[in-house]
mmCIF file of C-alpha atoms in Angstrom:
data_model
loop_
_atom_site.group_PDB
_atom_site.id
_atom_site.type_symbol
_atom_site.label_atom_id
_atom_site.label_comp_id
_atom_site.label_asym_id
_atom_site.label_seq_id
_atom_site.Cartn_x
_atom_site.Cartn_y
_atom_site.Cartn_z
ATOM 1 C CA UNK O 248 -11.997 8.223 6.961
ATOM 2 C CA UNK O 249 -10.113 9.942 9.708
ATOM 3 C CA UNK O 250 -7.943 12.975 9.255
ATOM 4 C CA UNK O 251 -4.184 12.248 9.115
ATOM 5 C CA UNK O 252 -2.682 12.902 12.510
ATOM 6 C CA UNK O 253 0.848 13.972 13.225
ATOM 7 C CA UNK O 254 1.857 10.415 14.355
ATOM 8 C CA UNK O 255 0.665 8.747 11.139
ATOM 9 C CA UNK O 256 3.216 6.924 9.167
ATOM 10 C CA UNK O 257 2.895 6.146 5.434
ATOM 11 C CA UNK O 258 3.653 2.856 3.688
ATOM 12 C CA UNK O 259 3.850 1.357 0.259
ATOM 13 C CA UNK O 260 2.912 -2.339 0.018
ATOM 14 C CA UNK O 261 3.929 -4.127 -3.247
ATOM 15 C CA UNK O 262 1.204 -6.689 -4.205
ATOM 16 C CA UNK O 263 -0.288 -7.876 -7.489
ATOM 17 C CA UNK O 264 -3.511 -6.203 -8.435
ATOM 18 C CA UNK O 265 -5.586 -9.359 -8.107
ATOM 19 C CA UNK O 266 -4.339 -9.916 -4.554
ATOM 20 C CA UNK O 267 -5.055 -6.191 -3.748
ATOM 21 C CA UNK O 268 -8.697 -6.762 -4.803
ATOM 22 C CA UNK O 269 -9.016 -9.684 -2.401
ATOM 23 C CA UNK O 270 -7.643 -7.539 0.435
ATOM 24 C CA UNK O 271 -10.072 -4.686 -0.347
ATOM 25 C CA UNK O 272 -13.026 -6.979 -0.468
ATOM 26 C CA UNK O 273 -11.953 -8.634 2.831
ATOM 27 C CA UNK O 274 -10.851 -5.397 4.578
ATOM 28 C CA UNK O 275 -7.271 -6.612 5.218
ATOM 29 C CA UNK O 276 -3.638 -6.152 4.196
ATOM 30 C CA UNK O 277 -1.274 -9.079 3.582
ATOM 31 C CA UNK O 278 2.280 -8.269 2.653
ATOM 32 C CA UNK O 279 5.506 -10.117 1.642
ATOM 33 C CA UNK O 280 3.911 -13.541 1.079
ATOM 34 C CA UNK O 281 2.094 -13.424 4.375
ATOM 35 C CA UNK O 282 5.031 -12.464 6.736
ATOM 36 C CA UNK O 283 4.180 -10.740 10.041
ATOM 37 C CA UNK O 284 7.113 -8.349 10.262
ATOM 38 C CA UNK O 285 5.933 -5.848 7.614
ATOM 39 C CA UNK O 286 2.476 -5.687 9.268
ATOM 40 C CA UNK O 287 3.929 -5.232 12.694
ATOM 41 C CA UNK O 288 5.734 -2.052 11.584
ATOM 42 C CA UNK O 289 2.396 -0.366 11.023
ATOM 43 C CA UNK O 290 0.164 1.139 13.689
ATOM 44 C CA UNK O 291 -3.490 2.119 13.846
ATOM 45 C CA UNK O 292 -3.884 5.414 12.012
ATOM 46 C CA UNK O 293 -1.059 4.776 9.582
ATOM 47 C CA UNK O 294 -1.873 4.707 5.884
ATOM 48 C CA UNK O 295 -1.065 2.047 3.217
ATOM 49 C CA UNK O 296 -0.877 2.520 -0.522
ATOM 50 C CA UNK O 297 -0.636 -0.592 -2.632
ATOM 51 C CA UNK O 298 1.622 -0.607 -5.664
ATOM 52 C CA UNK O 299 0.952 -3.360 -8.157
ATOM 53 C CA UNK O 300 3.749 -4.193 -10.535
ATOM 54 C CA UNK O 301 1.614 -6.809 -12.291
ATOM 55 C CA UNK O 302 -2.077 -7.806 -12.583
ATOM 56 C CA UNK O 303 -1.311 -11.258 -11.210
ATOM 57 C CA UNK O 304 1.458 -12.419 -8.879
ATOM 58 C CA UNK O 305 3.717 -14.305 -11.310
ATOM 59 C CA UNK O 306 2.505 -14.351 -14.863
ATOM 60 C CA UNK O 307 0.292 -11.290 -14.877
ATOM 61 C CA UNK O 308 0.530 -8.468 -17.303
ATOM 62 C CA UNK O 309 2.844 -5.509 -16.276
ATOM 63 C CA UNK O 310 0.724 -2.842 -14.565
ATOM 64 C CA UNK O 311 3.077 -0.560 -12.539
ATOM 65 C CA UNK O 312 0.236 1.322 -10.820
ATOM 66 C CA UNK O 313 -0.939 2.357 -7.437
ATOM 67 C CA UNK O 314 -4.062 0.385 -6.918
ATOM 68 C CA UNK O 315 -5.458 0.882 -3.485
ATOM 69 C CA UNK O 316 -5.285 3.156 -0.405
ATOM 70 C CA UNK O 317 -6.452 2.643 3.164
ATOM 71 C CA UNK O 318 -5.949 3.378 6.812
ATOM 72 C CA UNK O 319 -4.733 0.818 9.342
ATOM 73 C CA UNK O 320 -7.724 0.088 11.477
ATOM 74 C CA UNK O 321 -6.223 -1.311 14.679
ATOM 75 C CA UNK O 322 -2.977 -2.645 16.150
ATOM 76 C CA UNK O 323 -3.815 -6.286 15.787
ATOM 77 C CA UNK O 324 -1.816 -8.658 13.441
ATOM 78 C CA UNK O 325 -3.651 -11.931 13.062
ATOM 79 C CA UNK O 326 -3.082 -15.315 11.339
ATOM 80 C CA UNK O 327 -5.591 -16.502 8.661
ATOM 81 C CA UNK O 328 -5.699 -20.041 7.443
ATOM 82 C CA UNK O 329 -5.946 -20.014 3.648
ATOM 83 C CA UNK O 330 -5.071 -23.728 3.310
ATOM 84 C CA UNK O 331 -3.540 -26.527 5.364
ATOM 85 C CA UNK O 332 -0.109 -25.448 4.313
ATOM 86 C CA UNK O 333 -0.519 -21.632 4.128
ATOM 87 C CA UNK O 334 -1.383 -19.469 7.138
ATOM 88 C CA UNK O 335 -0.381 -15.845 6.385
ATOM 89 C CA UNK O 336 -0.590 -12.889 8.684
ATOM 90 C CA UNK O 337 -3.064 -10.082 8.122
ATOM 91 C CA UNK O 338 -4.209 -6.787 9.542
ATOM 92 C CA UNK O 339 -7.458 -4.829 9.225
ATOM 93 C CA UNK O 340 -7.442 -1.926 6.787
ATOM 94 C CA UNK O 341 -10.260 0.622 6.049
ATOM 95 C CA UNK O 342 -10.009 1.053 2.304
ATOM 96 C CA UNK O 343 -11.368 4.076 0.504
ATOM 97 C CA UNK O 344 -12.672 4.202 -2.954
ATOM 98 C CA UNK O 345 -10.002 5.331 -5.465
ATOM 99 C CA UNK O 346 -8.823 5.178 -8.965
ATOM 100 C CA UNK O 347 -5.795 3.312 -10.202
ATOM 101 C CA UNK O 348 -2.801 5.618 -10.954
ATOM 102 C CA UNK O 349 0.127 4.643 -13.200
ATOM 103 C CA UNK O 350 3.421 5.364 -11.399
ATOM 104 C CA UNK O 351 4.920 6.766 -14.644
ATOM 105 C CA UNK O 352 2.662 9.791 -14.200
ATOM 106 C CA UNK O 353 4.181 10.573 -10.766
ATOM 107 C CA UNK O 354 7.906 9.483 -11.270
ATOM 108 C CA UNK O 355 9.252 13.066 -11.250
ATOM 109 C CA UNK O 356 6.983 14.154 -8.316
ATOM 110 C CA UNK O 357 7.954 11.505 -5.749
ATOM 111 C CA UNK O 358 11.116 11.886 -3.729
ATOM 112 C CA UNK O 359 11.857 8.132 -3.912
ATOM 113 C CA UNK O 360 11.686 7.985 -7.677
ATOM 114 C CA UNK O 361 12.576 11.535 -8.933
ATOM 115 C CA UNK O 362 15.610 11.483 -11.225
ATOM 116 C CA UNK O 363 16.295 7.812 -10.471
ATOM 117 C CA UNK O 364 16.691 5.545 -13.502
ATOM 118 C CA UNK O 365 16.441 2.516 -11.129
ATOM 119 C CA UNK O 366 13.322 3.751 -9.325
ATOM 120 C CA UNK O 367 11.834 0.183 -9.122
ATOM 121 C CA UNK O 368 14.605 -1.052 -6.806
ATOM 122 C CA UNK O 369 12.899 0.079 -3.569
ATOM 123 C CA UNK O 370 9.762 -1.851 -4.551
ATOM 124 C CA UNK O 371 11.719 -5.131 -4.458
ATOM 125 C CA UNK O 372 11.494 -5.194 -0.655
ATOM 126 C CA UNK O 373 7.637 -5.620 -0.681
ATOM 127 C CA UNK O 374 7.042 -2.825 1.767
ATOM 128 C CA UNK O 375 8.731 0.539 2.560
ATOM 129 C CA UNK O 376 7.927 3.729 4.348
ATOM 130 C CA UNK O 377 7.378 6.980 2.502
ATOM 131 C CA UNK O 378 7.123 10.582 3.756
ATOM 132 C CA UNK O 379 3.917 12.612 4.192
ATOM 133 C CA UNK O 380 4.440 14.696 1.111
ATOM 134 C CA UNK O 381 4.931 11.646 -1.119
ATOM 135 C CA UNK O 382 1.830 10.082 0.413
ATOM 136 C CA UNK O 383 -0.247 13.260 -0.276
ATOM 137 C CA UNK O 384 1.047 13.392 -3.932
ATOM 138 C CA UNK O 385 -0.048 9.811 -4.561
ATOM 139 C CA UNK O 386 -3.320 10.205 -2.600
ATOM 140 C CA UNK O 387 -4.174 13.368 -4.583
ATOM 141 C CA UNK O 388 -3.821 11.405 -7.809
ATOM 142 C CA UNK O 389 -5.919 8.522 -6.589
ATOM 143 C CA UNK O 390 -8.746 10.286 -4.728
ATOM 144 C CA UNK O 391 -11.393 12.872 -5.567
ATOM 145 C CA UNK O 392 -11.166 16.402 -4.362
ATOM 146 C CA UNK O 393 -13.786 15.776 -1.754
ATOM 147 C CA UNK O 394 -11.812 12.874 -0.343
ATOM 148 C CA UNK O 395 -8.628 14.796 -0.295
ATOM 149 C CA UNK O 396 -10.185 17.706 1.696
ATOM 150 C CA UNK O 397 -10.490 15.272 4.582
ATOM 151 C CA UNK O 398 -6.658 15.288 4.822
#
């Protein structure tokens, strides 16, 4: 894991927990049902935190947790053929081992949720950028002290 540089940007990706696990195992990110635009917003050295509203995409149990964290590995967005009719876009991510963190534990600490009764609205877009302080707050909850010291 590299240190965060001054040019790094920080992103939330909204994906079911089961799909996050597939991405972690494969070392990739796939957002917004495989669209390329969200992935093209990111650059090598940016950071992605996955938020999972549910365990499975449509009928999964409610989860509302941050489920993975990783660094964008390069500037390539590529297509991956999952089936004859579905060819989503992906990008390489270096995930780091972390623990799942319920968002309710951080609602009053994050600038994009603090004091907002409708905090879930921004998550509806599938991806959004957050500030460095919010990233560090979430990362501190997800990572061990030794991992955080790298930042």
